[in-house]
Amino acid sequence: MDHSHAPVLEALAAYHDSGQLPFTPPGHKQGRGADPRVKTVLGDAVFRSDVLATSGLDDRMSSGGVLRKAQELMADAVGAEHAFFSTCGSSLSVKSAMLSVAGPDEKLVVGRDVHKSVVSGLILSGVRPIWVDPQWDPDLHLAHPPSAQSFSAALDEHPDARGVLVTSPTPYGTCADLRALAEVCHRRGKPLIVDEAWGAHLPFHPDLPTWAMDAGADVCVTSVHKMGSGLEQSSVFHLQGGLVRPEVLRSREDLLGTTSPNVLVYAALDGWRRQMVEHGRALYDQTLTRAARVRSRIEAIDGLHVHGREDFCGPGRADDLDPLQVIIDITALGTTGYRAADWLRRQHHINLHVADHRRISAQLTHADNDRTTGALLEALDDLVRHAGNLGPAEKVEIPDPAQLRLEQVLLPRDAFFGRVEQVPWQQAADRVAAEMLTPYPPGIPAVLPGQRMNNDVLLYLRSGVDAGMVVPDAADPRVTSVRVAVEE
Ligand SMILES: Cc1ncc(COP(=O)(O)O)c(C=O)c1O
């Protein structure tokens, strides 16, 4: 296919050139109605290209096939049979993917380290999760994706499960053995869905971890805004093989998605695909070299340790690691990742990605350069010099892996929508949660609706919040009280 074209961008340019005049949404009409103070901040370009997708970018019947052509080019670029653009983030795409495999009361085998958007999908749909434990590193207090063997065992125990969903890479950059997992699924005729929200860049360089489509997955979901050049909310889901029908996937997306997709998001997706096909290899050559240099510079700073493959990969741990997620252990500084991240933003205007009780992480992408990484290194040097002023690490009570494994006694849907009450956290042990309790980022729920809680997990969240953890989805975000199911 001719990847020098970008159908959405070309249609947008034609829209402007031909002087189209909208008597349709959006009501700002290319910004003519927008408050000038808004335009001072956002610029004119955002409004000018914010046009309706049909009877705007394309005609009423979409006869120009603008979106279809852009999606075909995307599929071709990454070696999928079909690609679908979504403007509602992977939060929506992952739900569409799940619902194309399983329906209400049907079983789906799911890694327990999934993002909260998957749990929302379970709540809304009534799909019955069969949880598979991640591979827990008790020394690093970190979960890696579950092993293919664990998924295999779950499928043996639940032969009626409709398919498997795994997250890879995790927000920490660690990857599942997707080839082995695809084999485990396909041996039984089950589809494999990969939540590859953090992996939109993987198809474009051979030294990056294996791309889910290459590993044989049936559906994979990517957030192009996370690691690529997409605008926020841009997501693509990719499909191959005969286990999930494209029209089924499309109908699930139609069920959940907006009827007013943002053309700016489509345009950036289209441009990203062309950029990657034409320049991806060279851009990631440079980015990977830069990442290696930054990693060793950080490692050389006293008190900081950058996690590499030697820490994260191997038997019982992850299969691979995306080196662009630079995960830094700061235990030696005697403070928490929360405090360090806040200090770096306050003092150096550096915003980090994941911060937890003992780590901070910096995400590198093809957009970084000597100036940005230089500023990061300088700020980290300064962090170490000022570590003594940050205040001591408040103790976060990390539970044993066994205590993190909560029994799912009700369907997430039933617990969430059933009768509930709010009880003090000290009284919530042994009660069934009716809400998600999710440290964010990375957004992996520690507790989800329908699970019977224990004291260890509650203490983890309570002590975590006191130390700086954010639990935004809780009815009481300070977790001094918890929403629980009223059991008859
Ligand atoms: C693993 C994973 N899946 C899905 C999502 C949702 O993606 P989005 O923010 O594009 O909706 C996230 C977001 O952080 C994520 O980490």
Coordinates of C-alpha atoms in Angstrom, one line a residue, residues 162-398:
R162 CA -14.6 -17.9 26.0
G163 CA -11.1 -16.5 25.7
V164 CA -8.1 -14.9 27.5
L165 CA -7.2 -11.3 28.2
V166 CA -3.7 -10.3 29.2
T167 CA -1.9 -7.0 29.7
S168 CA 1.4 -6.6 28.1
P169 CA 3.5 -4.5 28.4
T170 CA 2.5 -3.5 31.9
P171 CA 2.9 0.2 32.8
Y172 CA 6.3 -0.9 34.2
G173 CA 7.3 -2.0 30.7
T174 CA 7.3 -5.8 31.5
C175 CA 5.9 -8.1 28.9
A176 CA 4.2 -11.5 28.9
D177 CA 5.4 -14.4 26.8
L178 CA 2.7 -13.7 24.2
R179 CA 3.9 -16.4 21.7
A180 CA 3.5 -19.1 24.4
L181 CA 0.2 -17.7 25.5
A182 CA -1.2 -17.5 21.9
E183 CA -0.2 -21.1 21.6
V184 CA -2.0 -22.0 24.9
C185 CA -5.1 -20.3 23.6
H186 CA -5.2 -21.5 20.1
R187 CA -4.5 -25.1 21.1
R188 CA -8.0 -24.9 22.6
G189 CA -9.6 -22.7 19.9
K190 CA -9.8 -19.7 22.2
P191 CA -9.0 -16.2 21.2
L192 CA -6.3 -14.1 22.9
I193 CA -6.9 -10.4 23.6
V194 CA -3.8 -8.4 24.5
D195 CA -4.2 -5.1 26.2
E196 CA -1.2 -3.5 24.6
A197 CA -2.2 0.0 25.6
W198 CA 1.5 0.7 26.4
G199 CA 2.8 -0.9 23.2
A200 CA 1.7 1.2 20.2
H201 CA 5.3 1.7 19.2
L202 CA 6.3 -2.0 19.3
P203 CA 5.6 -2.9 15.6
F204 CA 8.1 -0.3 14.4
H205 CA 11.5 -1.6 15.6
P206 CA 12.8 -5.2 15.9
D207 CA 14.7 -4.5 19.1
L208 CA 11.5 -3.6 21.0
P209 CA 9.4 -6.4 22.6
T210 CA 7.3 -8.6 20.4
W211 CA 4.2 -6.9 19.0
A212 CA 1.0 -8.9 19.9
M213 CA 0.0 -9.4 16.3
D214 CA 3.4 -10.9 15.5
A215 CA 3.1 -13.2 18.5
G216 CA -0.2 -14.5 17.2
A217 CA -2.8 -12.6 19.3
D218 CA -6.3 -12.4 17.9
V219 CA -7.1 -8.9 19.1
C220 CA -4.8 -6.2 20.5
V221 CA -5.6 -2.8 21.8
T222 CA -3.2 0.1 21.8
S223 CA -3.3 3.6 23.1
V224 CA -1.4 5.6 20.5
H225 CA -1.4 8.6 22.8
K226 CA 0.6 6.8 25.4
M227 CA 3.8 5.9 23.6
G228 CA 3.1 7.3 20.1
S229 CA 2.2 10.6 18.5
G230 CA -1.5 10.3 18.9
L231 CA -3.6 12.9 20.7
E232 CA -5.0 12.0 24.1
Q233 CA -7.8 9.4 23.8
S234 CA -6.5 7.9 20.5
S235 CA -6.6 4.2 20.4
V236 CA -6.5 1.5 17.8
F237 CA -7.6 -2.0 18.0
H238 CA -6.1 -4.6 15.7
L239 CA -7.6 -7.9 14.7
Q240 CA -6.4 -11.0 12.8
G241 CA -7.4 -14.7 12.4
G242 CA -10.9 -16.2 12.4
L243 CA -11.7 -16.5 16.1
V244 CA -13.2 -13.0 16.4
R245 CA -15.3 -11.6 13.6
P246 CA -14.6 -8.1 12.5
E247 CA -18.3 -7.2 12.3
V248 CA -18.8 -8.4 15.9
L249 CA -15.9 -6.3 17.1
R250 CA -17.2 -3.3 15.2
S251 CA -20.7 -3.8 16.6
R252 CA -19.3 -3.8 20.2
E253 CA -17.4 -0.6 19.5
D254 CA -20.5 0.9 18.1
L255 CA -22.4 -0.1 21.2
L256 CA -19.9 1.8 23.5
G257 CA -18.3 4.4 21.4
T258 CA -19.3 8.0 20.7
T259 CA -21.4 9.1 17.8
S260 CA -19.2 12.2 17.5
P261 CA -15.7 11.0 17.0
N262 CA -13.0 13.7 17.2
V263 CA -11.5 14.1 13.8
L264 CA -8.4 15.7 15.3
V265 CA -7.8 12.3 17.0
Y266 CA -8.3 10.4 13.7
A267 CA -5.9 12.9 11.9
A268 CA -3.1 12.4 14.4
L269 CA -3.5 8.6 14.2
D270 CA -3.3 8.7 10.5
G271 CA -0.2 10.9 10.6
W272 CA 1.5 8.7 13.2
R273 CA 1.1 5.7 11.0
R274 CA 2.7 7.5 8.0
Q275 CA 5.5 8.8 10.3
M276 CA 6.2 5.3 11.6
V277 CA 6.2 3.6 8.3
E278 CA 8.5 6.2 6.8
H279 CA 10.7 7.0 9.8
G280 CA 9.9 4.6 12.6
R281 CA 13.0 2.4 12.2
A282 CA 15.4 5.4 12.3
L283 CA 13.5 7.2 15.1
Y284 CA 13.6 4.1 17.3
D285 CA 17.2 3.4 16.5
Q286 CA 17.9 6.8 18.0
T287 CA 15.4 6.5 20.8
L288 CA 16.7 3.1 21.9
T289 CA 20.3 4.4 21.9
R290 CA 19.2 7.4 23.9
A291 CA 17.3 5.2 26.4
A292 CA 20.4 3.0 26.9
R293 CA 22.5 6.1 27.6
V294 CA 20.0 7.7 30.0
R295 CA 19.6 4.4 31.8
S296 CA 23.3 4.1 32.5
R297 CA 23.6 7.7 33.4
I298 CA 20.8 7.3 36.0
E299 CA 22.4 4.1 37.3
A300 CA 25.6 6.0 37.9
I301 CA 23.8 8.4 40.2
D302 CA 24.4 7.4 43.8
G303 CA 21.2 6.2 45.5
L304 CA 19.3 5.5 42.3
H305 CA 18.9 2.1 40.6
V306 CA 17.4 1.6 37.2
H307 CA 15.6 -1.7 36.8
G308 CA 16.8 -3.6 33.7
R309 CA 16.2 -7.1 32.3
E310 CA 18.4 -8.6 35.0
D311 CA 15.8 -7.5 37.6
F312 CA 12.6 -7.9 35.7
C313 CA 13.1 -10.8 33.2
G314 CA 13.7 -14.5 33.6
P315 CA 12.0 -17.6 35.0
G316 CA 9.1 -16.6 37.3
R317 CA 9.3 -13.1 36.1
A318 CA 8.6 -11.2 32.9
D319 CA 9.5 -12.4 29.4
D320 CA 10.7 -9.1 28.1
L321 CA 11.1 -5.4 29.0
D322 CA 10.5 -2.2 27.1
P323 CA 13.6 -0.2 27.8
L324 CA 11.7 3.1 27.2
Q325 CA 10.0 2.7 30.5
V326 CA 12.8 3.8 32.9
I327 CA 11.8 2.5 36.3
I328 CA 14.0 3.9 39.0
D329 CA 14.2 2.4 42.5
I330 CA 14.9 5.1 45.1
T331 CA 14.8 3.0 48.2
A332 CA 18.3 4.2 49.1
L333 CA 17.1 7.8 49.3
G334 CA 14.9 6.9 52.3
T335 CA 11.9 8.5 50.9
T336 CA 8.9 7.4 48.8
G337 CA 8.3 7.7 45.0
Y338 CA 5.3 9.8 45.8
R339 CA 7.4 12.5 47.6
A340 CA 10.2 12.3 45.0
A341 CA 7.7 12.8 42.1
D342 CA 6.0 15.7 43.8
W343 CA 9.4 17.3 44.6
L344 CA 10.6 17.0 41.0
R345 CA 7.4 18.6 39.7
R346 CA 7.6 21.4 42.2
Q347 CA 11.3 22.2 42.0
H348 CA 12.2 21.2 38.4
H349 CA 8.8 21.1 36.5
I350 CA 9.5 17.5 35.6
N351 CA 6.5 15.3 35.6
L352 CA 7.0 11.6 36.0
H353 CA 4.8 8.7 35.1
V354 CA 4.4 6.0 37.8
A355 CA 5.3 6.8 41.3
D356 CA 4.9 4.2 44.1
H357 CA 6.1 3.6 47.6
R358 CA 9.7 3.0 46.4
R359 CA 9.9 3.9 42.7
I360 CA 9.6 6.6 40.2
S361 CA 9.4 6.1 36.5
A362 CA 10.3 8.2 33.4
Q363 CA 8.7 7.3 30.1
L364 CA 11.0 8.0 27.1
T365 CA 9.6 8.2 23.6
H366 CA 10.8 9.1 20.1
A367 CA 10.0 12.7 21.1
D368 CA 12.8 13.0 23.6
N369 CA 16.0 14.7 22.8
D370 CA 19.2 15.9 24.5
R371 CA 17.5 18.9 26.1
T372 CA 14.7 16.8 27.6
T373 CA 16.8 14.0 28.9
G374 CA 19.5 16.4 30.1
A375 CA 16.8 18.2 32.2
L376 CA 15.7 14.8 33.6
L377 CA 19.2 13.8 34.5
E378 CA 20.0 17.2 36.1
A379 CA 16.7 17.0 38.1
L380 CA 17.5 13.5 39.3
D381 CA 21.0 14.6 40.4
D382 CA 19.4 17.4 42.3
L383 CA 16.8 15.0 43.8
V384 CA 19.6 12.9 45.3
R385 CA 21.3 16.0 46.7
H386 CA 18.1 17.1 48.4
A387 CA 16.8 13.7 49.4
G388 CA 17.4 14.6 53.1
N389 CA 14.9 17.5 52.8
L390 CA 12.1 15.4 51.3
G391 CA 11.0 13.8 54.6
P392 CA 11.2 10.2 55.6
A393 CA 9.3 7.5 53.8
E394 CA 6.0 6.9 55.5
K395 CA 5.6 3.2 55.8
V396 CA 3.3 1.6 53.3
E397 CA 2.2 -1.8 54.6
I398 CA 2.8 -4.0 51.6

